[in-house]
Amino acid sequence: MSKTFTSKELEEIKAINVGKWDIISEYHRIDWLKAGHNEEESKIHGIVIAIVGYQARLGKEAQKYKLEQKGKEKGISITHREKEQWISVKEFDKIINKISEKYYYKIFSPAIGSLYEKGYSYDEVKKAVGIPSKIGVKVSLDKFLPFL
């Protein structure tokens, strides 16, 4: 682990739970950034891929979607949980806020970025941090520390 944290910070880190939704969104945000897309589009894409993956897991057919502009906001209209939803960068920012901006930028994003750079697939990232395949299972953020 290249970064050091105080005992208080380590307690905070262990109390933050991260799920597959968070990981797949971040993994695909990084993937789109590496493909040359901007940050806003990459965040939106990450969330949409998480929704499409969730729907596939439930046996639903993948939806077609495209990036749209509504006023000043870019986003994607997609049906999720039986209702039409507008997915914008705000949805991704909920992940950052849930993890906490401090630890998102210090631990979560750098750890997934490191694994991505090493060639890990999304499924390999889940396995590396110990997330089982069951829906709804989460792990604490400290599981990401070894990958910094």
Tab-separated table of N, CA and C in Angstrom:
chain	number	residue	atom	x	y	z
A	1	MET	N	0.864	-1.169	0.000
A	1	MET	CA	0.000	0.000	0.000
A	1	MET	C	0.908	1.228	0.000
A	2	SER	N	0.761	2.065	-1.004
A	2	SER	CA	1.648	3.216	-1.134
A	2	SER	C	1.183	4.427	-0.334
A	3	LYS	N	-0.065	4.471	0.076
A	3	LYS	CA	-0.567	5.598	0.863
A	3	LYS	C	-0.726	5.152	2.306
A	4	THR	N	-0.535	6.090	3.218
A	4	THR	CA	-0.749	5.767	4.618
A	4	THR	C	-1.949	6.556	5.123
A	5	PHE	N	-2.671	5.944	6.032
A	5	PHE	CA	-3.867	6.544	6.597
A	5	PHE	C	-3.786	6.465	8.103
A	6	THR	N	-4.379	7.436	8.771
A	6	THR	CA	-4.418	7.426	10.229
A	6	THR	C	-5.382	6.333	10.679
A	7	SER	N	-5.334	5.998	11.952
A	7	SER	CA	-6.254	4.979	12.465
A	7	SER	C	-7.701	5.451	12.351
A	8	LYS	N	-7.929	6.737	12.537
A	8	LYS	CA	-9.289	7.287	12.376
A	8	LYS	C	-9.755	7.145	10.926
A	9	GLU	N	-8.869	7.459	9.986
A	9	GLU	CA	-9.222	7.310	8.566
A	9	GLU	C	-9.488	5.847	8.223
A	10	LEU	N	-8.681	4.939	8.763
A	10	LEU	CA	-8.903	3.515	8.492
A	10	LEU	C	-10.255	3.049	9.018
A	11	GLU	N	-10.675	3.564	10.156
A	11	GLU	CA	-12.015	3.245	10.680
A	11	GLU	C	-13.093	3.750	9.730
A	12	GLU	N	-12.925	4.980	9.251
A	12	GLU	CA	-13.883	5.547	8.293
A	12	GLU	C	-13.924	4.711	7.018
A	13	ILE	N	-12.749	4.321	6.522
A	13	ILE	CA	-12.639	3.539	5.291
A	13	ILE	C	-13.350	2.199	5.446
A	14	LYS	N	-13.160	1.530	6.579
A	14	LYS	CA	-13.809	0.236	6.814
A	14	LYS	C	-15.323	0.359	6.922
A	15	ALA	N	-15.817	1.537	7.263
A	15	ALA	CA	-17.264	1.742	7.417
A	15	ALA	C	-17.961	2.063	6.088
A	16	ILE	N	-17.199	2.298	5.036
A	16	ILE	CA	-17.780	2.627	3.723
A	16	ILE	C	-17.949	1.337	2.932
A	17	ASN	N	-19.173	1.078	2.497
A	17	ASN	CA	-19.460	-0.124	1.716
A	17	ASN	C	-19.568	0.189	0.234
A	18	VAL	N	-18.994	-0.694	-0.565
A	18	VAL	CA	-18.966	-0.536	-2.017
A	18	VAL	C	-19.564	-1.788	-2.636
A	19	GLY	N	-20.431	-1.583	-3.629
A	19	GLY	CA	-21.073	-2.711	-4.295
A	19	GLY	C	-20.684	-2.824	-5.757
A	20	LYS	N	-21.254	-3.849	-6.398
A	20	LYS	CA	-20.966	-4.083	-7.810
A	20	LYS	C	-21.374	-2.902	-8.673
A	21	TRP	N	-22.498	-2.263	-8.321
A	21	TRP	CA	-22.973	-1.087	-9.071
A	21	TRP	C	-21.890	-0.021	-9.117
A	22	ASP	N	-21.276	0.240	-7.976
A	22	ASP	CA	-20.220	1.250	-7.879
A	22	ASP	C	-19.010	0.848	-8.717
A	23	ILE	N	-18.631	-0.416	-8.606
A	23	ILE	CA	-17.437	-0.897	-9.301
A	23	ILE	C	-17.630	-0.884	-10.812
A	24	ILE	N	-18.757	-1.410	-11.283
A	24	ILE	CA	-18.969	-1.448	-12.736
A	24	ILE	C	-19.070	-0.038	-13.310
A	25	SER	N	-19.688	0.863	-12.574
A	25	SER	CA	-19.795	2.250	-13.042
A	25	SER	C	-18.415	2.887	-13.163
A	26	GLU	N	-17.589	2.703	-12.151
A	26	GLU	CA	-16.235	3.279	-12.169
A	26	GLU	C	-15.368	2.611	-13.230
A	27	TYR	N	-15.452	1.292	-13.319
A	27	TYR	CA	-14.647	0.560	-14.298
A	27	TYR	C	-14.933	1.062	-15.717
A	28	HIS	N	-16.210	1.210	-16.034
A	28	HIS	CA	-16.572	1.643	-17.383
A	28	HIS	C	-16.378	3.148	-17.587
A	29	ARG	N	-16.392	3.936	-16.520
A	29	ARG	CA	-16.020	5.353	-16.629
A	29	ARG	C	-14.560	5.448	-17.073
A	30	ILE	N	-13.706	4.679	-16.414
A	30	ILE	CA	-12.282	4.660	-16.760
A	30	ILE	C	-12.079	4.170	-18.184
A	31	ASP	N	-12.792	3.110	-18.547
A	31	ASP	CA	-12.681	2.539	-19.884
A	31	ASP	C	-13.018	3.578	-20.959
A	32	TRP	N	-14.086	4.335	-20.744
A	32	TRP	CA	-14.478	5.352	-21.725
A	32	TRP	C	-13.506	6.521	-21.739
A	33	LEU	N	-12.968	6.884	-20.589
A	33	LEU	CA	-11.946	7.938	-20.566
A	33	LEU	C	-10.740	7.515	-21.403
A	34	LYS	N	-10.314	6.279	-21.231
A	34	LYS	CA	-9.159	5.759	-21.969
A	34	LYS	C	-9.433	5.704	-23.466
A	35	ALA	N	-10.714	5.588	-23.838
A	35	ALA	CA	-11.092	5.550	-25.258
A	35	ALA	C	-11.202	6.957	-25.854
A	36	GLY	N	-10.947	7.994	-25.029
A	36	GLY	CA	-10.917	9.354	-25.542
A	36	GLY	C	-12.159	10.187	-25.290
A	37	HIS	N	-13.111	9.665	-24.531
A	37	HIS	CA	-14.318	10.438	-24.217
A	37	HIS	C	-14.036	11.384	-23.058
A	38	ASN	N	-14.864	12.415	-22.920
A	38	ASN	CA	-14.657	13.354	-21.818
A	38	ASN	C	-15.227	12.790	-20.516
A	39	GLU	N	-14.914	13.455	-19.413
A	39	GLU	CA	-15.312	12.989	-18.074
A	39	GLU	C	-16.830	12.868	-17.938
A	40	GLU	N	-17.565	13.875	-18.405
A	40	GLU	CA	-19.018	13.861	-18.268
A	40	GLU	C	-19.633	12.664	-18.995
A	41	GLU	N	-19.263	12.461	-20.247
A	41	GLU	CA	-19.796	11.337	-21.015
A	41	GLU	C	-19.371	10.008	-20.405
A	42	SER	N	-18.163	9.947	-19.889
A	42	SER	CA	-17.655	8.707	-19.294
A	42	SER	C	-18.419	8.342	-18.024
A	43	LYS	N	-18.756	9.328	-17.206
A	43	LYS	CA	-19.558	9.067	-15.997
A	43	LYS	C	-20.947	8.562	-16.372
A	44	ILE	N	-21.567	9.201	-17.352
A	44	ILE	CA	-22.901	8.778	-17.793
A	44	ILE	C	-22.840	7.353	-18.332
A	45	HIS	N	-21.852	7.078	-19.158
A	45	HIS	CA	-21.699	5.735	-19.725
A	45	HIS	C	-21.524	4.684	-18.625
A	46	GLY	N	-20.721	5.014	-17.605
A	46	GLY	CA	-20.508	4.064	-16.505
A	46	GLY	C	-21.808	3.670	-15.832
A	47	ILE	N	-22.673	4.636	-15.565
A	47	ILE	CA	-23.957	4.356	-14.919
A	47	ILE	C	-24.859	3.544	-15.842
A	48	VAL	N	-24.903	3.913	-17.115
A	48	VAL	CA	-25.768	3.195	-18.061
A	48	VAL	C	-25.328	1.739	-18.192
A	49	ILE	N	-24.036	1.494	-18.234
A	49	ILE	CA	-23.545	0.111	-18.306
A	49	ILE	C	-23.964	-0.657	-17.047
A	50	ALA	N	-23.939	-0.017	-15.903
A	50	ALA	CA	-24.393	-0.671	-14.666
A	50	ALA	C	-25.872	-1.040	-14.773
A	51	ILE	N	-26.692	-0.144	-15.315
A	51	ILE	CA	-28.126	-0.425	-15.472
A	51	ILE	C	-28.352	-1.563	-16.452
A	52	VAL	N	-27.676	-1.511	-17.581
A	52	VAL	CA	-27.829	-2.557	-18.592
A	52	VAL	C	-27.390	-3.914	-18.022
A	53	GLY	N	-26.297	-3.916	-17.252
A	53	GLY	CA	-25.832	-5.158	-16.620
A	53	GLY	C	-26.839	-5.696	-15.622
A	54	TYR	N	-27.430	-4.811	-14.847
A	54	TYR	CA	-28.450	-5.196	-13.874
A	54	TYR	C	-29.648	-5.814	-14.590
A	55	GLN	N	-30.073	-5.177	-15.677
A	55	GLN	CA	-31.210	-5.684	-16.433
A	55	GLN	C	-30.904	-7.041	-17.055
A	56	ALA	N	-29.687	-7.211	-17.569
A	56	ALA	CA	-29.296	-8.490	-18.158
A	56	ALA	C	-29.328	-9.591	-17.112
A	57	ARG	N	-28.908	-9.250	-15.916
A	57	ARG	CA	-28.913	-10.227	-14.826
A	57	ARG	C	-30.336	-10.688	-14.494
A	58	LEU	N	-31.301	-9.799	-14.728
A	58	LEU	CA	-32.706	-10.132	-14.509
A	58	LEU	C	-33.338	-10.785	-15.743
A	59	GLY	N	-32.532	-10.987	-16.780
A	59	GLY	CA	-33.028	-11.634	-17.991
A	59	GLY	C	-33.733	-10.709	-18.963
A	60	LYS	N	-33.538	-9.418	-18.804
A	60	LYS	CA	-34.180	-8.455	-19.705
A	60	LYS	C	-33.262	-8.151	-20.882
A	61	GLU	N	-33.896	-7.856	-22.001
A	61	GLU	CA	-33.153	-7.534	-23.211
A	61	GLU	C	-32.470	-6.174	-23.078
A	62	ALA	N	-31.271	-6.069	-23.611
A	62	ALA	CA	-30.518	-4.808	-23.555
A	62	ALA	C	-31.247	-3.717	-24.334
A	63	GLN	N	-31.227	-2.543	-23.795
A	63	GLN	CA	-31.875	-1.397	-24.434
A	63	GLN	C	-30.889	-0.633	-25.306
A	64	LYS	N	-31.424	-0.025	-26.328
A	64	LYS	CA	-30.637	0.899	-27.143
A	64	LYS	C	-30.729	2.261	-26.462
A	65	TYR	N	-29.665	3.012	-26.471
A	65	TYR	CA	-29.675	4.332	-25.863
A	65	TYR	C	-28.675	5.221	-26.585
A	66	LYS	N	-28.875	6.501	-26.481
A	66	LYS	CA	-27.918	7.450	-27.054
A	66	LYS	C	-27.855	8.689	-26.168
A	67	LEU	N	-26.719	9.333	-26.193
A	67	LEU	CA	-26.502	10.541	-25.417
A	67	LEU	C	-27.350	11.673	-25.994
A	68	GLU	N	-28.051	12.389	-25.117
A	68	GLU	CA	-28.931	13.474	-25.534
A	68	GLU	C	-28.593	14.735	-24.746
A	69	GLN	N	-29.107	15.840	-25.207
A	69	GLN	CA	-28.951	17.118	-24.522
A	69	GLN	C	-30.340	17.599	-24.102
A	70	LYS	N	-30.529	17.867	-22.803
A	70	LYS	CA	-31.774	18.450	-22.293
A	70	LYS	C	-31.394	19.733	-21.583
A	71	GLY	N	-31.667	20.834	-22.224
A	71	GLY	CA	-31.243	22.110	-21.643
A	71	GLY	C	-29.732	22.163	-21.582
A	72	LYS	N	-29.190	22.394	-20.398
A	72	LYS	CA	-27.738	22.473	-20.224
A	72	LYS	C	-27.118	21.125	-19.854
A	73	GLU	N	-27.943	20.107	-19.726
A	73	GLU	CA	-27.470	18.824	-19.202
A	73	GLU	C	-27.452	17.743	-20.269
A	74	LYS	N	-26.334	17.001	-20.336
A	74	LYS	CA	-26.253	15.819	-21.188
A	74	LYS	C	-26.728	14.630	-20.368
A	75	GLY	N	-27.294	13.660	-21.063
A	75	GLY	CA	-27.724	12.463	-20.360
A	75	GLY	C	-28.297	11.436	-21.304
A	76	ILE	N	-28.870	10.413	-20.713
A	76	ILE	CA	-29.461	9.309	-21.473
A	76	ILE	C	-30.790	8.964	-20.840
A	77	SER	N	-31.827	8.821	-21.678
A	77	SER	CA	-33.120	8.326	-21.204
A	77	SER	C	-33.099	6.811	-21.340
A	78	ILE	N	-33.406	6.134	-20.255
A	78	ILE	CA	-33.395	4.672	-20.259
A	78	ILE	C	-34.459	4.183	-19.286
A	79	THR	N	-35.074	3.059	-19.602
A	79	THR	CA	-36.055	2.484	-18.690
A	79	THR	C	-35.317	1.615	-17.681
A	80	HIS	N	-35.540	1.916	-16.410
A	80	HIS	CA	-34.904	1.162	-15.327
A	80	HIS	C	-35.930	0.948	-14.231
A	81	ARG	N	-36.059	-0.294	-13.814
A	81	ARG	CA	-37.051	-0.665	-12.802
A	81	ARG	C	-38.451	-0.209	-13.209
A	82	GLU	N	-38.767	-0.499	-14.460
A	82	GLU	CA	-40.100	-0.273	-15.032
A	82	GLU	C	-40.495	1.180	-15.199
A	83	LYS	N	-39.554	2.104	-15.098
A	83	LYS	CA	-39.903	3.505	-15.345
A	83	LYS	C	-38.781	4.184	-16.118
A	84	GLU	N	-39.181	5.195	-16.871
A	84	GLU	CA	-38.220	5.960	-17.655
A	84	GLU	C	-37.392	6.827	-16.707
A	85	GLN	N	-36.066	6.775	-16.877
A	85	GLN	CA	-35.187	7.578	-16.039
A	85	GLN	C	-34.238	8.395	-16.895
A	86	TRP	N	-33.911	9.571	-16.415
A	86	TRP	CA	-32.917	10.428	-17.045
A	86	TRP	C	-31.608	10.210	-16.298
A	87	ILE	N	-30.616	9.708	-16.998
A	87	ILE	CA	-29.318	9.432	-16.386
A	87	ILE	C	-28.349	10.524	-16.822
A	88	SER	N	-27.881	11.272	-15.862
A	88	SER	CA	-26.899	12.328	-16.143
A	88	SER	C	-25.697	12.117	-15.225
A	89	VAL	N	-24.757	13.018	-15.320
A	89	VAL	CA	-23.563	12.947	-14.489
A	89	VAL	C	-23.929	12.975	-12.998
A	90	LYS	N	-25.080	13.538	-12.667
A	90	LYS	CA	-25.526	13.592	-11.272
A	90	LYS	C	-25.674	12.195	-10.672
A	91	GLU	N	-26.090	11.223	-11.478
A	91	GLU	CA	-26.230	9.854	-10.985
A	91	GLU	C	-24.878	9.281	-10.570
A	92	PHE	N	-23.857	9.558	-11.365
A	92	PHE	CA	-22.525	9.077	-11.022
A	92	PHE	C	-22.004	9.788	-9.782
A	93	ASP	N	-22.298	11.062	-9.682
A	93	ASP	CA	-21.842	11.831	-8.521
A	93	ASP	C	-22.428	11.302	-7.213
A	94	LYS	N	-23.550	10.600	-7.280
A	94	LYS	CA	-24.115	9.965	-6.079
A	94	LYS	C	-23.165	8.892	-5.545
A	95	ILE	N	-22.482	8.200	-6.450
A	95	ILE	CA	-21.487	7.192	-6.034
A	95	ILE	C	-20.344	7.894	-5.309
A	96	ILE	N	-19.861	8.973	-5.891
A	96	ILE	CA	-18.755	9.717	-5.272
A	96	ILE	C	-19.167	10.199	-3.886
A	97	ASN	N	-20.370	10.733	-3.764
A	97	ASN	CA	-20.842	11.241	-2.475
A	97	ASN	C	-21.049	10.123	-1.464
A	98	LYS	N	-21.533	8.964	-1.917
A	98	LYS	CA	-21.749	7.836	-1.015
A	98	LYS	C	-20.413	7.349	-0.443
A	99	ILE	N	-19.427	7.244	-1.290
A	99	ILE	CA	-18.105	6.791	-0.847
A	99	ILE	C	-17.418	7.896	-0.046
A	100	SER	N	-17.669	9.103	-0.377
A	100	SER	CA	-17.091	10.354	0.120
A	100	SER	C	-16.054	10.788	-0.906
A	101	GLU	N	-16.133	12.023	-1.250
A	101	GLU	CA	-15.236	12.561	-2.284
A	101	GLU	C	-13.779	12.292	-1.928
A	102	LYS	N	-13.451	12.463	-0.664
A	102	LYS	CA	-12.071	12.252	-0.199
A	102	LYS	C	-11.577	10.842	-0.537
A	103	TYR	N	-12.357	9.837	-0.190
A	103	TYR	CA	-11.904	8.457	-0.393
A	103	TYR	C	-12.159	7.948	-1.811
A	104	TYR	N	-13.103	8.552	-2.498
A	104	TYR	CA	-13.297	8.194	-3.908
A	104	TYR	C	-12.009	8.513	-4.674
A	105	TYR	N	-11.480	9.716	-4.471
A	105	TYR	CA	-10.296	10.144	-5.209
A	105	TYR	C	-8.987	9.588	-4.638
A	106	LYS	N	-8.962	9.230	-3.365
A	106	LYS	CA	-7.737	8.699	-2.757
A	106	LYS	C	-7.630	7.179	-2.874
A	107	ILE	N	-8.780	6.483	-2.875
A	107	ILE	CA	-8.734	5.020	-2.816
A	107	ILE	C	-9.493	4.360	-3.965
A	108	PHE	N	-10.796	4.596	-4.015
A	108	PHE	CA	-11.659	3.839	-4.925
A	108	PHE	C	-11.250	3.975	-6.392
A	109	SER	N	-11.247	5.184	-6.899
A	109	SER	CA	-10.912	5.384	-8.310
A	109	SER	C	-9.471	4.976	-8.633
A	110	PRO	N	-8.470	5.366	-7.818
A	110	PRO	CA	-7.103	4.932	-8.128
A	110	PRO	C	-6.922	3.405	-8.089
A	111	ALA	N	-7.593	2.727	-7.159
A	111	ALA	CA	-7.452	1.272	-7.067
A	111	ALA	C	-8.047	0.594	-8.299
A	112	ILE	N	-9.240	1.007	-8.697
A	112	ILE	CA	-9.844	0.411	-9.888
A	112	ILE	C	-9.032	0.786	-11.122
A	113	GLY	N	-8.548	2.017	-11.177
A	113	GLY	CA	-7.691	2.434	-12.291
A	113	GLY	C	-6.420	1.608	-12.381
A	114	SER	N	-5.840	1.286	-11.241
A	114	SER	CA	-4.635	0.460	-11.204
A	114	SER	C	-4.911	-0.942	-11.743
A	115	LEU	N	-6.015	-1.522	-11.306
A	115	LEU	CA	-6.379	-2.858	-11.784
A	115	LEU	C	-6.716	-2.824	-13.284
A	116	TYR	N	-7.396	-1.783	-13.718
A	116	TYR	CA	-7.718	-1.620	-15.140
A	116	TYR	C	-6.422	-1.558	-15.961
A	117	GLU	N	-5.470	-0.757	-15.494
A	117	GLU	CA	-4.192	-0.609	-16.206
A	117	GLU	C	-3.414	-1.922	-16.270
A	118	LYS	N	-3.622	-2.777	-15.269
A	118	LYS	CA	-2.948	-4.088	-15.257
A	118	LYS	C	-3.671	-5.098	-16.145
A	119	GLY	N	-4.775	-4.661	-16.770
A	119	GLY	CA	-5.492	-5.533	-17.695
A	119	GLY	C	-6.609	-6.350	-17.073
A	120	TYR	N	-6.983	-6.047	-15.835
A	120	TYR	CA	-8.064	-6.777	-15.184
A	120	TYR	C	-9.392	-6.464	-15.877
A	121	SER	N	-10.206	-7.489	-16.069
A	121	SER	CA	-11.573	-7.294	-16.551
A	121	SER	C	-12.431	-6.870	-15.357
A	122	TYR	N	-13.639	-6.430	-15.634
A	122	TYR	CA	-14.563	-6.073	-14.548
A	122	TYR	C	-14.748	-7.251	-13.594
A	123	ASP	N	-14.950	-8.457	-14.139
A	123	ASP	CA	-15.140	-9.632	-13.284
A	123	ASP	C	-13.901	-9.925	-12.440
A	124	GLU	N	-12.723	-9.697	-12.993
A	124	GLU	CA	-11.485	-9.907	-12.229
A	124	GLU	C	-11.330	-8.869	-11.123
A	125	VAL	N	-11.791	-7.652	-11.374
A	125	VAL	CA	-11.756	-6.621	-10.331
A	125	VAL	C	-12.653	-7.043	-9.174
A	126	LYS	N	-13.875	-7.493	-9.491
A	126	LYS	CA	-14.801	-7.958	-8.434
A	126	LYS	C	-14.168	-9.074	-7.620
A	127	LYS	N	-13.550	-10.004	-8.303
A	127	LYS	CA	-12.918	-11.141	-7.613
A	127	LYS	C	-11.749	-10.660	-6.739
A	128	ALA	N	-10.965	-9.730	-7.250
A	128	ALA	CA	-9.797	-9.228	-6.506
A	128	ALA	C	-10.198	-8.577	-5.186
A	129	VAL	N	-11.331	-7.866	-5.176
A	129	VAL	CA	-11.768	-7.196	-3.945
A	129	VAL	C	-12.730	-8.044	-3.132
A	130	GLY	N	-13.037	-9.241	-3.622
A	130	GLY	CA	-13.821	-10.190	-2.837
A	130	GLY	C	-15.326	-10.031	-2.882
A	131	ILE	N	-15.864	-9.518	-3.982
A	131	ILE	CA	-17.326	-9.403	-4.094
A	131	ILE	C	-17.879	-10.671	-4.728
A	132	PRO	N	-18.745	-11.385	-4.014
A	132	PRO	CA	-19.362	-12.580	-4.598
A	132	PRO	C	-20.410	-12.202	-5.647
A	133	SER	N	-20.907	-13.184	-6.362
A	133	SER	CA	-21.816	-12.913	-7.474
A	133	SER	C	-23.249	-12.585	-7.055
A	134	LYS	N	-23.602	-12.767	-5.796
A	134	LYS	CA	-24.971	-12.487	-5.355
A	134	LYS	C	-25.315	-11.013	-5.493
A	135	ILE	N	-26.547	-10.726	-5.884
A	135	ILE	CA	-27.021	-9.343	-6.013
A	135	ILE	C	-27.100	-8.711	-4.627
A	136	GLY	N	-26.648	-7.471	-4.534
A	136	GLY	CA	-26.777	-6.714	-3.299
A	136	GLY	C	-25.629	-6.844	-2.314
A	137	VAL	N	-24.664	-7.709	-2.600
A	137	VAL	CA	-23.545	-7.904	-1.682
A	137	VAL	C	-22.543	-6.757	-1.852
A	138	LYS	N	-22.005	-6.285	-0.729
A	138	LYS	CA	-21.031	-5.193	-0.758
A	138	LYS	C	-19.799	-5.585	0.050
A	139	VAL	N	-18.719	-4.856	-0.177
A	139	VAL	CA	-17.497	-5.026	0.609
A	139	VAL	C	-17.085	-3.658	1.129
A	140	SER	N	-16.293	-3.655	2.181
A	140	SER	CA	-15.843	-2.368	2.712
A	140	SER	C	-14.699	-1.831	1.843
A	141	LEU	N	-14.567	-0.538	1.854
A	141	LEU	CA	-13.598	0.141	0.999
A	141	LEU	C	-12.158	-0.275	1.288
A	142	ASP	N	-11.887	-0.773	2.484
A	142	ASP	CA	-10.515	-1.184	2.796
A	142	ASP	C	-10.038	-2.341	1.914
A	143	LYS	N	-10.950	-3.059	1.281
A	143	LYS	CA	-10.572	-4.160	0.374
A	143	LYS	C	-9.847	-3.637	-0.869
A	144	PHE	N	-9.942	-2.321	-1.121
A	144	PHE	CA	-9.310	-1.717	-2.286
A	144	PHE	C	-7.903	-1.218	-1.996
A	145	LEU	N	-7.553	-1.111	-0.719
A	145	LEU	CA	-6.244	-0.550	-0.324
A	145	LEU	C	-5.050	-1.288	-0.924
A	146	PRO	N	-5.056	-2.615	-1.001
A	146	PRO	CA	-3.879	-3.303	-1.557
A	146	PRO	C	-3.591	-2.975	-3.016
A	147	PHE	N	-4.537	-2.359	-3.709
A	147	PHE	CA	-4.366	-2.121	-5.144
A	147	PHE	C	-3.939	-0.696	-5.483
A	148	LEU	N	-3.613	0.060	-4.442
A	148	LEU	CA	-3.133	1.432	-4.682
A	148	LEU	C	-1.675	1.424	-5.101
